[in-house]
Coordinates of C-alpha atoms in Angstrom, one line a residue:
M1 CA 14.7 45.4 66.7
T2 CA 14.0 43.5 63.2
T3 CA 13.0 45.5 60.4
V4 CA 11.7 45.7 57.3
S5 CA 13.6 47.8 54.4
L6 CA 11.1 50.1 53.0
S7 CA 12.8 51.9 50.1
A8 CA 11.7 55.5 48.8
H9 CA 11.0 54.1 45.5
D10 CA 9.6 51.2 43.7
G11 CA 12.4 50.0 41.5
R12 CA 10.7 51.9 38.1
G13 CA 11.7 55.2 39.3
R14 CA 8.5 55.7 41.1
T15 CA 8.1 57.2 44.7
V16 CA 6.4 54.7 47.2
R17 CA 4.1 56.6 49.8
A18 CA 4.2 55.0 52.9
L19 CA 0.8 53.8 54.2
W20 CA 0.4 54.2 58.2
L21 CA -2.5 51.8 59.8
T22 CA -3.7 51.9 63.0
C23 CA -3.2 48.3 64.9
A24 CA -6.0 47.5 67.1
L25 CA -3.5 45.4 69.4
D26 CA -1.0 48.3 70.4
G27 CA -2.6 51.6 69.5
R28 CA -0.3 52.9 67.3
D29 CA 0.5 53.3 64.0
H30 CA 2.5 51.2 61.7
V31 CA 3.7 51.4 58.3
V32 CA 2.2 48.9 56.3
V33 CA 4.2 47.1 53.9
D34 CA 2.2 43.7 53.2
H35 CA -1.0 42.2 53.3
D36 CA -2.2 38.6 53.9
P37 CA -5.7 38.5 52.3
A38 CA -6.7 35.4 53.9
S39 CA -5.8 36.8 57.4
G40 CA -6.3 40.3 57.0
A41 CA -2.9 40.9 59.0
H42 CA -0.7 43.4 57.3
L43 CA 3.3 43.2 58.2
S44 CA 4.8 46.7 59.2
A45 CA 8.0 48.0 58.7
C46 CA 9.2 47.2 62.3
A47 CA 8.3 43.3 61.4
K48 CA 5.4 43.4 63.6
T49 CA 1.6 42.1 62.8
V50 CA -0.4 44.4 62.4
W51 CA -4.5 44.3 63.0
A52 CA -6.2 47.2 61.7
S53 CA -8.6 49.3 64.1
S54 CA -11.5 50.7 62.7
L55 CA -10.7 52.9 60.0
A56 CA -12.3 56.0 61.5
S57 CA -11.0 56.0 64.4
P58 CA -8.4 59.4 64.5
P59 CA -4.4 58.9 64.2
A60 CA -2.6 57.7 67.1
A61 CA 1.0 58.4 68.0
R62 CA 3.8 56.5 65.7
C63 CA 5.6 53.4 66.3
P64 CA 9.1 54.9 66.8
D65 CA 10.8 51.9 64.7
C66 CA 8.8 52.1 61.5
R67 CA 9.5 55.8 61.8
V68 CA 13.3 55.2 61.3
A69 CA 12.6 52.5 58.9
V70 CA 10.8 55.4 56.8
G71 CA 13.0 57.7 57.9
D72 CA 10.6 59.9 59.6
T73 CA 12.3 62.6 61.5
D74 CA 9.6 65.2 63.0
E75 CA 8.9 64.9 66.4
D76 CA 5.5 63.2 67.3
R77 CA 3.2 65.4 68.8
P78 CA 0.1 63.8 70.4
A79 CA -3.3 65.2 69.0
G80 CA -5.4 67.3 71.9
L81 CA -8.5 66.1 72.8
L82 CA -10.5 68.3 70.4
G83 CA -8.2 66.8 67.8
R84 CA -8.4 63.1 68.6
W85 CA -12.5 63.5 68.6
L86 CA -12.1 65.1 65.0
G87 CA -9.5 62.7 63.9
R88 CA -6.5 65.2 63.6
R89 CA -3.6 65.9 64.9
A90 CA -1.8 68.3 67.4
A91 CA -0.2 71.3 64.7

């Protein structure tokens, strides 16, 4: 597994917020660390190229490699059917 390092601070003392984006190819949420405006591709924290799905789509299951890269230790709970329709995760 190759990951891109993601610091919690931007070097100027400000906290960086992770941006999760759903990939149209694998259907998982990935942490985006870079964007190529020419092609529309995004680089994720797990070093995969992410092609954004519709931004109106509900959140999906998070990529386990991206979760490790950002230190997310919460268990990922899949959204129920109603939650996916409404765009919410199950609590």
